[in-house]
Short mmCIF file of C-alpha atoms in Angstrom, two decimals:
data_model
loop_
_atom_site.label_atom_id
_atom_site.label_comp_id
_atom_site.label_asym_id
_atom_site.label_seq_id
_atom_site.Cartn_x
_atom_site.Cartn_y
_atom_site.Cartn_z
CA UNK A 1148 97.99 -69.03 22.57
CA UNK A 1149 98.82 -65.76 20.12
CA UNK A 1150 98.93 -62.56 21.83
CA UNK A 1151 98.61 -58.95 19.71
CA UNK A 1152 98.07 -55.56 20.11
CA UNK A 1153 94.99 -53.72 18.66
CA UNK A 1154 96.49 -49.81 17.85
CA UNK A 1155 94.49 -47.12 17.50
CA UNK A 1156 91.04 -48.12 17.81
CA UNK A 1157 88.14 -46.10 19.26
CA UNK A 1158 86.28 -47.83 22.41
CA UNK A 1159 83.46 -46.44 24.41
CA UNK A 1160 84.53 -44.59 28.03
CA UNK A 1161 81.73 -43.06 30.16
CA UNK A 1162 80.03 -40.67 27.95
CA UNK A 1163 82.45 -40.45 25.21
CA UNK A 1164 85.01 -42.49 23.18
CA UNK A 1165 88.90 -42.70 23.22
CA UNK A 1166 91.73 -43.91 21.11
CA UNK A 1167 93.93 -46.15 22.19
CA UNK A 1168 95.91 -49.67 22.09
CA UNK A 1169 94.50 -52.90 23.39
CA UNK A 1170 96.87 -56.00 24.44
CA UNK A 1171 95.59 -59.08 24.71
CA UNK A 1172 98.26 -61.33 25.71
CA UNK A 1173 96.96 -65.17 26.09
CA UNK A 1174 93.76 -64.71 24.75
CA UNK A 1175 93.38 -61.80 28.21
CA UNK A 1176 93.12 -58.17 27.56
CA UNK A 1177 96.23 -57.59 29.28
CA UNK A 1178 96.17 -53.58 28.62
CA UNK A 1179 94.27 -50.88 27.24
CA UNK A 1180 96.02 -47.33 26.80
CA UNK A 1181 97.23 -45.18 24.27
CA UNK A 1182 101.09 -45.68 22.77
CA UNK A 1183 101.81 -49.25 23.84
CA UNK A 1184 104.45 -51.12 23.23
CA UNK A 1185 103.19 -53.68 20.86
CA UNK A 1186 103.07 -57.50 21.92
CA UNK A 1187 102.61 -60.20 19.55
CA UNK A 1188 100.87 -59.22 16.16
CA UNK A 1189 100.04 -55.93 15.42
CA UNK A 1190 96.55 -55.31 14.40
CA UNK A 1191 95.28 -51.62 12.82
CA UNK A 1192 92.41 -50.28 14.51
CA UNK A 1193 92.23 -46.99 12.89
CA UNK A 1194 88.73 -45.80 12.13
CA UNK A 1195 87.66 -48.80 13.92
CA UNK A 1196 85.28 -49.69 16.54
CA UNK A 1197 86.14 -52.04 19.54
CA UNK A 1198 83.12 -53.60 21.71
CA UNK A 1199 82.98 -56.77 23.43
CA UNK A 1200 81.32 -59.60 21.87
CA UNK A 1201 77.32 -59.97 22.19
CA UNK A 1202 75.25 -62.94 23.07
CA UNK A 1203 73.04 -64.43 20.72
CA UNK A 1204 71.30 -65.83 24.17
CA UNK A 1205 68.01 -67.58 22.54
CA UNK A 1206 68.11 -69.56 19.45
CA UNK A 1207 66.83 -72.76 18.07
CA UNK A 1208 69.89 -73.66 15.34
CA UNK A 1209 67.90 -76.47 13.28
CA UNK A 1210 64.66 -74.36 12.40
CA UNK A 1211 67.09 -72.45 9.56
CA UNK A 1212 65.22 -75.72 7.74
CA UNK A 1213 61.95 -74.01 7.86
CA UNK A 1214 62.62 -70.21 7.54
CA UNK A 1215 60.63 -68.38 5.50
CA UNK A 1216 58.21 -71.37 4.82
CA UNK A 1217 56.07 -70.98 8.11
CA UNK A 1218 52.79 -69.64 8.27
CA UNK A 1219 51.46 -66.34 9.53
CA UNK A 1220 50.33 -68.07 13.24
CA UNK A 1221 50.61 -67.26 17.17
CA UNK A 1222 52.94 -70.08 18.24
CA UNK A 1223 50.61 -72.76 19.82
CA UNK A 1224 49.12 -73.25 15.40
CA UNK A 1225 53.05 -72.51 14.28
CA UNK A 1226 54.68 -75.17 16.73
CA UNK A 1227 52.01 -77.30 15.31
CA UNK A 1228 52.88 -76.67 11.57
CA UNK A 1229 56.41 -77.35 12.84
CA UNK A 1230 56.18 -80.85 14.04
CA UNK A 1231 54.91 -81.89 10.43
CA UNK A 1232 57.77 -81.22 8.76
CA UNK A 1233 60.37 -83.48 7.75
CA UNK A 1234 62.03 -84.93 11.22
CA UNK A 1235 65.76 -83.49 11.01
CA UNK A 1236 68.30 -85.85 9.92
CA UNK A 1237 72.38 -85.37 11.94
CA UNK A 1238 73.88 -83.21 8.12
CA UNK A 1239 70.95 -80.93 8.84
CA UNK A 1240 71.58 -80.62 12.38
CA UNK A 1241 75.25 -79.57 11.75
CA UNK A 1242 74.76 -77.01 8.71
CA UNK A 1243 72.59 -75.35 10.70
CA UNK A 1244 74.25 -75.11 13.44
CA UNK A 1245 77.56 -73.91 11.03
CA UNK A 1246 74.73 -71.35 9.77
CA UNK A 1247 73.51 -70.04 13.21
CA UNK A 1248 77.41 -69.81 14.58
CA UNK A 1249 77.83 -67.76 11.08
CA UNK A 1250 75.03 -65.36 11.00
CA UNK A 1251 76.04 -64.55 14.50
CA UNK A 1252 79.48 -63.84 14.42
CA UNK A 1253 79.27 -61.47 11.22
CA UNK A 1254 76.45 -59.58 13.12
CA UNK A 1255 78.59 -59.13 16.43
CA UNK A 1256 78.03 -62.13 18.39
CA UNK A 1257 81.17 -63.93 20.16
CA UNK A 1258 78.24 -66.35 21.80
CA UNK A 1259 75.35 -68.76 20.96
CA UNK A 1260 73.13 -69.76 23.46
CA UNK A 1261 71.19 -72.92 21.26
CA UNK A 1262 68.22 -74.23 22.45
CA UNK A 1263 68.69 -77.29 20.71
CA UNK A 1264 66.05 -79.29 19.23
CA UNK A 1265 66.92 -83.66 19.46
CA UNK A 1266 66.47 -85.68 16.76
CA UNK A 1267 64.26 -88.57 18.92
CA UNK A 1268 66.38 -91.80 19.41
CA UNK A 1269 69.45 -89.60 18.56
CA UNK A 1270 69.60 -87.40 21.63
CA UNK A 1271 73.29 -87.29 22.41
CA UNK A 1272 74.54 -87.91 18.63
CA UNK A 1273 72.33 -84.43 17.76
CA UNK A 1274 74.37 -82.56 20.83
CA UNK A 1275 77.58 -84.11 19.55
CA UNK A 1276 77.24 -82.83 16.26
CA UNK A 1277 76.00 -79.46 17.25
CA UNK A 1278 79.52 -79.30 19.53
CA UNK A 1279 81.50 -80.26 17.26
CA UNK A 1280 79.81 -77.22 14.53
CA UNK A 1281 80.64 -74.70 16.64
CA UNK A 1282 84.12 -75.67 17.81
CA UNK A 1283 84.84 -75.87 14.07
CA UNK A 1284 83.67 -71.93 13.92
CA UNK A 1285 85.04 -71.22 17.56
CA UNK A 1286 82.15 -69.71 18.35
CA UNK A 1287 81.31 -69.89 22.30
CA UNK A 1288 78.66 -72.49 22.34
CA UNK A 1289 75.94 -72.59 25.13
CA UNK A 1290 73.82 -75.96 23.97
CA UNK A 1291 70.86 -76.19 25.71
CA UNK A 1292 69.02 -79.50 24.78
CA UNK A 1293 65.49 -78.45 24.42
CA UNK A 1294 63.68 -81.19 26.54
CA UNK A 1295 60.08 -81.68 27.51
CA UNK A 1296 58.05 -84.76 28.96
CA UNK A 1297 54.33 -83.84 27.83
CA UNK A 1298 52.92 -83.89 24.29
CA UNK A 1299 52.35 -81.44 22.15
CA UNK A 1300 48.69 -81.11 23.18
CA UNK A 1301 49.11 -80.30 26.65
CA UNK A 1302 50.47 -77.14 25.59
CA UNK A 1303 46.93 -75.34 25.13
CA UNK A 1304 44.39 -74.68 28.18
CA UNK A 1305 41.37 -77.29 27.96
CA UNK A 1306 38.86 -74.61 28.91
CA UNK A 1307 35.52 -75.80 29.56
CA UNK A 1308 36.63 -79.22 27.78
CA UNK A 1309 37.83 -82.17 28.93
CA UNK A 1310 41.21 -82.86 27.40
CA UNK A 1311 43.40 -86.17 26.98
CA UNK A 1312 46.63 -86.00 25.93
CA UNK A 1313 49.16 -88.53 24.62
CA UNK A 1314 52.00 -89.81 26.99
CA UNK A 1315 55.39 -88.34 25.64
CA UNK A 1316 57.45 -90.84 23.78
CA UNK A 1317 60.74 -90.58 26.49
CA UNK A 1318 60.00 -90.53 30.08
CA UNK A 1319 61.03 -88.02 32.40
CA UNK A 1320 64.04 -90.22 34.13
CA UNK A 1321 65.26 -91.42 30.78
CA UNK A 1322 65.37 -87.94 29.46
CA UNK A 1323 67.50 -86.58 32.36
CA UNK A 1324 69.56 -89.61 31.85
CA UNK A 1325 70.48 -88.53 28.53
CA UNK A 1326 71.26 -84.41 29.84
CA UNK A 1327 73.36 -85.75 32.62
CA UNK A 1328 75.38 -87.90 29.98
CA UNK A 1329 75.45 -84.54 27.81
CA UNK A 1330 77.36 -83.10 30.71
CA UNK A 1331 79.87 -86.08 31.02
CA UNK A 1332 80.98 -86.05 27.31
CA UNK A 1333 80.43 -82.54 25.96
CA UNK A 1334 80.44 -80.07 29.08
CA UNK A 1335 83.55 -78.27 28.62
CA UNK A 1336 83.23 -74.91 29.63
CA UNK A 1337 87.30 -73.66 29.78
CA UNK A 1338 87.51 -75.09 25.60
CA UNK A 1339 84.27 -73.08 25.13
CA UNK A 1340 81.56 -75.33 24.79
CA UNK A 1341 78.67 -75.37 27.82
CA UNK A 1342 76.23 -77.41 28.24
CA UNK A 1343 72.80 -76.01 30.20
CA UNK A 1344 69.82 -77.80 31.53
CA UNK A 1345 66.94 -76.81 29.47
CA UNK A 1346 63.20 -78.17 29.92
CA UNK A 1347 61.30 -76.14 27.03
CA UNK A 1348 58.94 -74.29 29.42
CA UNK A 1349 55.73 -74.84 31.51
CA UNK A 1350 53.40 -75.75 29.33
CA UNK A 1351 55.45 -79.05 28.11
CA UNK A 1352 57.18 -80.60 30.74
CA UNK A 1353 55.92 -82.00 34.66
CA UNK A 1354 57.57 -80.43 37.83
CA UNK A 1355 59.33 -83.56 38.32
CA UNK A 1356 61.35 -82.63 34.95
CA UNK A 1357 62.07 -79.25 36.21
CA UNK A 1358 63.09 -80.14 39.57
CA UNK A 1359 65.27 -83.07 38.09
CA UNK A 1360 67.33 -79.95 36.27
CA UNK A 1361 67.44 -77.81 39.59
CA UNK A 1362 69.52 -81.26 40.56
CA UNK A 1363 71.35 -81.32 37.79
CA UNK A 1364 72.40 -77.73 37.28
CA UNK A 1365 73.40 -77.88 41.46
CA UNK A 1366 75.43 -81.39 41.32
CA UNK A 1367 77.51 -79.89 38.15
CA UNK A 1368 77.06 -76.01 38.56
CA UNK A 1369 75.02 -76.04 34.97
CA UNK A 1370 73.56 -72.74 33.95
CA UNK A 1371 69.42 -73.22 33.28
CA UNK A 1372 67.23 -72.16 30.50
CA UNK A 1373 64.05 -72.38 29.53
CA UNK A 1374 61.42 -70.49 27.64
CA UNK A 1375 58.57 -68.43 29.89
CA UNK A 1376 55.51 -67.50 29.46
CA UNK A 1377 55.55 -66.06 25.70
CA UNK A 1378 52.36 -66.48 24.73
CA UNK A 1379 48.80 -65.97 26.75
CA UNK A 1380 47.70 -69.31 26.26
CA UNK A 1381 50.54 -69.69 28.65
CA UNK A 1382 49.37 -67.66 31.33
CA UNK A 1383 45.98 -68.98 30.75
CA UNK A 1384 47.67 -72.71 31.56
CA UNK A 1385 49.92 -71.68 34.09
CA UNK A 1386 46.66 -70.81 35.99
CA UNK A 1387 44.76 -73.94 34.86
CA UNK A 1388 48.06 -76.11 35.90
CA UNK A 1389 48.92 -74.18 39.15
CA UNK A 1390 46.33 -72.09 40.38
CA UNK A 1391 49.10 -69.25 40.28
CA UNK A 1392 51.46 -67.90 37.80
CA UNK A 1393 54.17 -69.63 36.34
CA UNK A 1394 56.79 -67.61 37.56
CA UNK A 1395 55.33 -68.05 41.65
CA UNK A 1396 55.35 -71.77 40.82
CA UNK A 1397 59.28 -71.46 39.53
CA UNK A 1398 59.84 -69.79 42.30
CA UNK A 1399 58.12 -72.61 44.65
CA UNK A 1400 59.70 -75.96 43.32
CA UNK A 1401 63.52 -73.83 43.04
CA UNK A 1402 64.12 -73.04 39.71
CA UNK A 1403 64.68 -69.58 39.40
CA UNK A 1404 68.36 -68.55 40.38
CA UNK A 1405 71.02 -66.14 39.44
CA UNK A 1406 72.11 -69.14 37.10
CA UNK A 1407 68.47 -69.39 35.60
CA UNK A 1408 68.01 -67.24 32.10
CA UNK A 1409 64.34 -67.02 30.87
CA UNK A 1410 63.34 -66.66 26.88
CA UNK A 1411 60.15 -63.94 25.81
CA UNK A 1412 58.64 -63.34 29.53
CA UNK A 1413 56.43 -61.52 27.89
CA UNK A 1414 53.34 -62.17 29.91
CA UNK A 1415 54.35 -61.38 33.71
CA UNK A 1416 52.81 -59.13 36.09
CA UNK A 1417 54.78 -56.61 38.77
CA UNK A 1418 54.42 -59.61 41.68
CA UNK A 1419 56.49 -61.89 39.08
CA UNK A 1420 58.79 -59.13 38.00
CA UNK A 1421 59.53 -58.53 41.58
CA UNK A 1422 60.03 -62.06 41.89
CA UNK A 1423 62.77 -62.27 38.60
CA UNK A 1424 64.13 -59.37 40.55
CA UNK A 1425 64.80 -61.26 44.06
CA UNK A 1426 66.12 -64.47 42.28
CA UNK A 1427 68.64 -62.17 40.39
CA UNK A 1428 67.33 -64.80 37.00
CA UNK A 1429 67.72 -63.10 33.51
CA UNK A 1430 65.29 -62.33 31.08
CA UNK A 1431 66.30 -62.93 27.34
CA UNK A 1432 64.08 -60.53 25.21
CA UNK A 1433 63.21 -61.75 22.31
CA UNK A 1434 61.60 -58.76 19.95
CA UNK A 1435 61.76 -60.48 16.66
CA UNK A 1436 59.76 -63.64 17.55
CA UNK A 1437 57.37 -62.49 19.65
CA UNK A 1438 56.45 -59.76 16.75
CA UNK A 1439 56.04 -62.61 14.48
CA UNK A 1440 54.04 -64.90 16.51
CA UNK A 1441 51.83 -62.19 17.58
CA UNK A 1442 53.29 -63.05 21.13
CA UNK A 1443 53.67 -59.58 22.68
CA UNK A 1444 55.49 -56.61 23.69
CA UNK A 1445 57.42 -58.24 26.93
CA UNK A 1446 57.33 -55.53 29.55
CA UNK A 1447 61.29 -54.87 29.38
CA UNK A 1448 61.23 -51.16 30.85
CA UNK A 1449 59.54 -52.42 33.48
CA UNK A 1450 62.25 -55.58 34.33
CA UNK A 1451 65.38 -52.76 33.78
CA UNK A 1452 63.66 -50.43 36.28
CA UNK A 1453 63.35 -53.33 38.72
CA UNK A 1454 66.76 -54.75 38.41
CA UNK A 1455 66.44 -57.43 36.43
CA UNK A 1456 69.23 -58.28 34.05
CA UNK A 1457 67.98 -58.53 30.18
CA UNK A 1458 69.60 -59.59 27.22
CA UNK A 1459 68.74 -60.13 23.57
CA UNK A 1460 68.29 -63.00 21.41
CA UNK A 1461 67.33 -64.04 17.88
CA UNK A 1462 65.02 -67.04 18.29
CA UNK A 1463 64.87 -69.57 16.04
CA UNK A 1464 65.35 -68.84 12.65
CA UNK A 1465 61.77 -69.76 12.02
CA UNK A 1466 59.70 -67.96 14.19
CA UNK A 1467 62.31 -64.97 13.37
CA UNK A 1468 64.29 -65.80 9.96
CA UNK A 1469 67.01 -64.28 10.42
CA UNK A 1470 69.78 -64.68 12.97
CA UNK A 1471 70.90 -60.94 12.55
CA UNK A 1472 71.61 -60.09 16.14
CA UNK A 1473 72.36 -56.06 15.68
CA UNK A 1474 68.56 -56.36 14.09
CA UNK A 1475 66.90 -57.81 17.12
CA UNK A 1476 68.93 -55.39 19.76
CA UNK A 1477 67.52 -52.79 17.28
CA UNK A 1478 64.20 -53.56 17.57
CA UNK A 1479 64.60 -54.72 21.13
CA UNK A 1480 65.35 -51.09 22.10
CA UNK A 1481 63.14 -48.80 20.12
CA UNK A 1482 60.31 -50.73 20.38
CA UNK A 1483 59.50 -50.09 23.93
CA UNK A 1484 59.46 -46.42 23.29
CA UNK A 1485 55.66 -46.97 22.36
CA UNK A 1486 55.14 -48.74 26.03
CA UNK A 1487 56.00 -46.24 28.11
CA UNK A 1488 55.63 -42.69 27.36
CA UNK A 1489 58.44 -41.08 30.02
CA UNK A 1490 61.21 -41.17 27.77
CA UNK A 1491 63.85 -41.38 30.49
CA UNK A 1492 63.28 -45.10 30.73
CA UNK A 1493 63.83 -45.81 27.12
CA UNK A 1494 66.86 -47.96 26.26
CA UNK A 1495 69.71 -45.73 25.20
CA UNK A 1496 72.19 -47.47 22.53
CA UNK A 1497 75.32 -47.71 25.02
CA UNK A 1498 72.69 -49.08 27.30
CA UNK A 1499 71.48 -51.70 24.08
CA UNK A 1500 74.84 -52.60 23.59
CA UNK A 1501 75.95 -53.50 27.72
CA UNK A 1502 72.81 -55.47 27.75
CA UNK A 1503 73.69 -57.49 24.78
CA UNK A 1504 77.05 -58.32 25.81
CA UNK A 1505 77.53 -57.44 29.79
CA UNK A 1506 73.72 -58.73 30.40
CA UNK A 1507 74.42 -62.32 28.34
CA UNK A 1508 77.31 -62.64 30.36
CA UNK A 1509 75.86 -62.39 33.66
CA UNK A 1510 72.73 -64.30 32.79
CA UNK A 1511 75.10 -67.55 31.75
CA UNK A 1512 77.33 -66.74 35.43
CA UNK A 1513 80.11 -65.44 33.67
CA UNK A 1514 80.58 -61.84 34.01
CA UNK A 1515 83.63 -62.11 36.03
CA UNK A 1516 85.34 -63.31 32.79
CA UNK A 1517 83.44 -61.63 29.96
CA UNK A 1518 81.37 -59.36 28.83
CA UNK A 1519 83.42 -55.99 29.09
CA UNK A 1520 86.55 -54.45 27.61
CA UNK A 1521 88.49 -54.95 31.21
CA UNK A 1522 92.11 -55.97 31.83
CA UNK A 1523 91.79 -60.04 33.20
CA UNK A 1524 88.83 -60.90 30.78
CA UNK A 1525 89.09 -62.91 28.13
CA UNK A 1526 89.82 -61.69 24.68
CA UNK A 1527 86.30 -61.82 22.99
CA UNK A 1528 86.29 -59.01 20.90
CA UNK A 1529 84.66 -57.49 17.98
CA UNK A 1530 86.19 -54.88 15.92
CA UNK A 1531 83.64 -52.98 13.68
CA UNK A 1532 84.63 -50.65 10.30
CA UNK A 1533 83.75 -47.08 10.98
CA UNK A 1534 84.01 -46.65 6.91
CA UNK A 1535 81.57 -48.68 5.90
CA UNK A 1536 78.54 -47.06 4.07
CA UNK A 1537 76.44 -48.06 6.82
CA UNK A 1538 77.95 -46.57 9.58
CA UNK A 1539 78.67 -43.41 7.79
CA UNK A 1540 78.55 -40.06 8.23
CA UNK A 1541 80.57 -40.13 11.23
CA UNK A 1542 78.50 -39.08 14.23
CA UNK A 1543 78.21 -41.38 17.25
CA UNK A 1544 79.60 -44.65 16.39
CA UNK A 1545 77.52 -47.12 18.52
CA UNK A 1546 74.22 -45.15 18.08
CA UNK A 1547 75.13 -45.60 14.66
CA UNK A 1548 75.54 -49.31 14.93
CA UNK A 1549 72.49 -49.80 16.99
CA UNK A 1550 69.81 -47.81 15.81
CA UNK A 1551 71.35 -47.64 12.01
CA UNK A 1552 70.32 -50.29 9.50
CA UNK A 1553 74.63 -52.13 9.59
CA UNK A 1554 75.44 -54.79 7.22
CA UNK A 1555 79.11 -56.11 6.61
CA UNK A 1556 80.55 -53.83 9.35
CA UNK A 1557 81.83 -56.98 11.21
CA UNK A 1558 85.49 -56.22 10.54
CA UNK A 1559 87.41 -58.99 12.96
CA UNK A 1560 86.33 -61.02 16.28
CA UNK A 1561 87.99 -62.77 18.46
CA UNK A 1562 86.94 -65.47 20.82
CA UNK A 1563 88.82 -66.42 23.65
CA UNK A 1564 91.83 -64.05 21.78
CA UNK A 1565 91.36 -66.46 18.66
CA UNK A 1566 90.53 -64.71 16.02
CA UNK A 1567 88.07 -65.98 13.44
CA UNK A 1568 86.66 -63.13 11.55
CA UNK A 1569 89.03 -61.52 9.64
CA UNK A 1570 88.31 -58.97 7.14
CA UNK A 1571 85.07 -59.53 7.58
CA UNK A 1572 85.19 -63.09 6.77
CA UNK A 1573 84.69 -66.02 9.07
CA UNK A 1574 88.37 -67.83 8.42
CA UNK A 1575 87.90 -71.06 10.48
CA UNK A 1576 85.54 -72.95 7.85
CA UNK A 1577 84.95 -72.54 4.22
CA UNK A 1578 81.47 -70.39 3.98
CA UNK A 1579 81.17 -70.65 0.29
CA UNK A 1580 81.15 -74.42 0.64
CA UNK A 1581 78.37 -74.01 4.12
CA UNK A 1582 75.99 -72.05 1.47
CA UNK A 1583 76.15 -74.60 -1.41
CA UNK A 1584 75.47 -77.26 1.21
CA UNK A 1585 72.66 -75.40 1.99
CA UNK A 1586 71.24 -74.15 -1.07
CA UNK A 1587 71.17 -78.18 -2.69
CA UNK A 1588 69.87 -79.74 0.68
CA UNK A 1589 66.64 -77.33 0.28
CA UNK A 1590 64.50 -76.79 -2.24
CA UNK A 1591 61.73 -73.41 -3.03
CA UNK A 1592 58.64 -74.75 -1.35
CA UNK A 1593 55.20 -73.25 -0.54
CA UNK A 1594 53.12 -73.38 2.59
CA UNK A 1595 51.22 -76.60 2.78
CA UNK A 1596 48.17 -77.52 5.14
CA UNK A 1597 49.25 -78.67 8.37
CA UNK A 1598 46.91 -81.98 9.60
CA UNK A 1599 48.25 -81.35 13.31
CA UNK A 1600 47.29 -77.66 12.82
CA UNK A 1601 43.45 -78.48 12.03
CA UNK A 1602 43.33 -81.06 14.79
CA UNK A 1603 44.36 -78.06 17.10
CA UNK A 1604 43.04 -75.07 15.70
CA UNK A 1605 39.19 -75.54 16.73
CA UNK A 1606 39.78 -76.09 20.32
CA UNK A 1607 42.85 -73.32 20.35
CA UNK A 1608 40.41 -70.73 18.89
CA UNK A 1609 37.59 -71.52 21.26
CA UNK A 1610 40.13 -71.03 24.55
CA UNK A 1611 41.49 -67.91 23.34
CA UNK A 1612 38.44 -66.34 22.40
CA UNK A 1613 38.18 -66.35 18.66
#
């Protein structure tokens, strides 16, 4: 494995920054002080910024397909309008997933944390093909198979009406089946490709598919993920499903953990915050999406004050469109100074910045290894360009980069002590070629009428109110 010395670059310390030389020798930072003696290649960090790499810990590769295209709706009508698209084919599963891997490295992301949507009948060909994506980038992959075991329909709370829903086309057994095979061929953690359990949240899948993933994730020490309660219509069915919120019934059947990380959570109350708390699980904010959808501001002063770890994610680049990660810690931070008017518990940018990459790697149970710039963790690095236009005049360098409008300041990153941004281009595939693939396997479209949208959006609109 290469080893080299970063000279000269600036890294945050306490309230301030320093100057000095980082070894890494075998993809470990092996030293960080000024003057020394250089090992390996020598790499010039002048007027340079050192951080560790952020997680990208919420994202749905394959809906890059449908960015930009998707109507103005809360997410019960957009899901909707998302099943009646063209079903993915395998190229379009692993362009994306080149995309995503992309997107987030040159916007200071060393991780991916991919909800993964499965082509049906393809399960285990669509997770192959997503791994094999991002170990061509050398991104650090977290694929999360996005599974569920009720239809689309059971989503929304009947109300006063008596529903029937559709039996999901893959039963619950047969679907764990195909996750616990994931983790035979694909879970490789040390080459930097994980594989989590993932059922898709409350309102889509039975206990019996959750508490088949608590089994999993304990037999083969799998990190779990799922989305949680983003929406209201979601707190309306937890309490139609459960007679208690979704987070006490997580809680009851053993799915919350210090392993567990939680997309949106935007709809909790202090009991379930307290909860979060107590099962040290993570909270994966969201800002972008749940803007879009109409979702929510999730409470995330509130889960900080408590001691709950949170970190940022894009979403899918459909219910977001972009995968710009220093956007969404942006707007992940400021936007909470409207919720609570003591300005002490706003998010400071060092603060943005240790959730982003210290917070993503404790929710995925691996802060002992990343996450900081410490001697024994591994090497994944970004190094960002203090010249740029964007992070210029000089004043504070990561207020600057967070609360600053950055583009192209991705100078180099490193994963594992690999590096593959250089200059601030990815070197490990050929982009150019990634964005002609793209451009001729799409075409300009306009927003069509959605027939699974007007089945739902009578009986959605009565429920909620409208």
């Amino acid at each position: 494995m290469v080893s080299f010395t970063i000279q000269n670059v600036l890294i945050a310390v306490r309230d301030d920054y320093a100057t000095v030389d980082v070894q890494v020798v075998d993809g470990v930072i092996a030293a960080i002080a000024p003057n020394l003696q250089v090992i390996g290649t020598a790499i010039d960090g002048k007027n340079k910024l050192l951080l560790p790499g952020f997680f990208n810990a919420h994202t749905h590769s394959s809906e890059m397909w449908q960015r930009g295209i998707m109507s103005v709706f809360p997410l019960e009508l957009w899901l909707a309008e998302l099943y009646d698209f063209t079903p993915l084919d395998p190229e379009q599963v692993y362009l994306s997933a080149l995309g995503t891997a992309v997107e987030t490295l040159l916007s200071g992301g060393t991780s991916v944390v991919d909800h993964l949507v499965l082509i049906p009948g393809l399960e285990l060909e669509t997770i192959a093909i997503a791994t094999r994506a991002y170990r061509e980038v050398g991104i650090r992959a977290f694929i999360a198979p996005l599974i569920q075991d009720e239809s689309l329909s059971a989503g929304i709370p009947s109300g006063e009406s008596a529903q029937t829903h559709q039996p999901y086309f893959r039963s619950t057994a047969v679907t764990l089946e195909i996750i616990e095979e994931a983790v035979r061929q694909f879970h490789r953690p040390d080459e930097g490709v994980s594989i989590l359990v993932a059922p898709t949240g409350i309102q889509l899948c039975t206990d019996a598919l959750f508490e088949g993933c608590t089994e999993l994730s304990d037999r083969y020490n799998l990190c779990r993920h799922s989305h949680l309660l983003e929406t209201r219509a979601q707190e309306k069915l937890a309490q139609q499903k459960y007679g208690c919120t979704a987070v006490e019934h997580l809680k009851r059947i053993g799915y919350l953990s210090d392993r567990t990380s939680l997309a949106h959570c935007v709809w909790l109350n202090d009991a379930d915050i307290a909860i979060l708390a107590e099962t040290q699980s993570t909270v994966v904010h969201n800002p972008l999406s749940n803007l879009r959808l109409g979702s929510g501001i999730a409470p995330i002063l509130k889960y900080r004050q408590a001691g709950v770890n949170v970190t940022f994610g894009c979403d899918g680049a459909s219910s977001n469109d972009s995968q710009d990660l220093l956007e969404a810690i942006k707007i992940g931070s400021i936007l909470h100074n409207v919720t609570d008017s003591d300005y002490q518990h706003w998010i400071t940018p060092r603060q943005a910045v240790e959730m982003a990459s210290l917070g993503g790697a404790k929710g995925f149970n691996i802060a002992d290894n990343l996450g900081s710039l410490t001697i024994g963790k591994e090497a994944d690095l970004v190094l960002y360009d203090l010249t740029n236009l964007s992070l210029l005049p000089r004043t504070d360098p990561i207020g600057l980069l967070v609360l600053g409008r950055p583009s192209n300041v991705v100078d180099s990153a490193w994963v594992n002590g690999k590096q593959i941004v250089a200059d601030g281009k990815v070197t490990t595939i050929n982009v150019d070629e990634l964005r002609q693939e793209l451009f001729n396997r799409s075409q300009w479209e306009t927003k069509r009428k959605s027939q699974t949208v007007a089945q739902i959006e009578a009986h959605y609109r009565t429920v909620m109110g409208l």
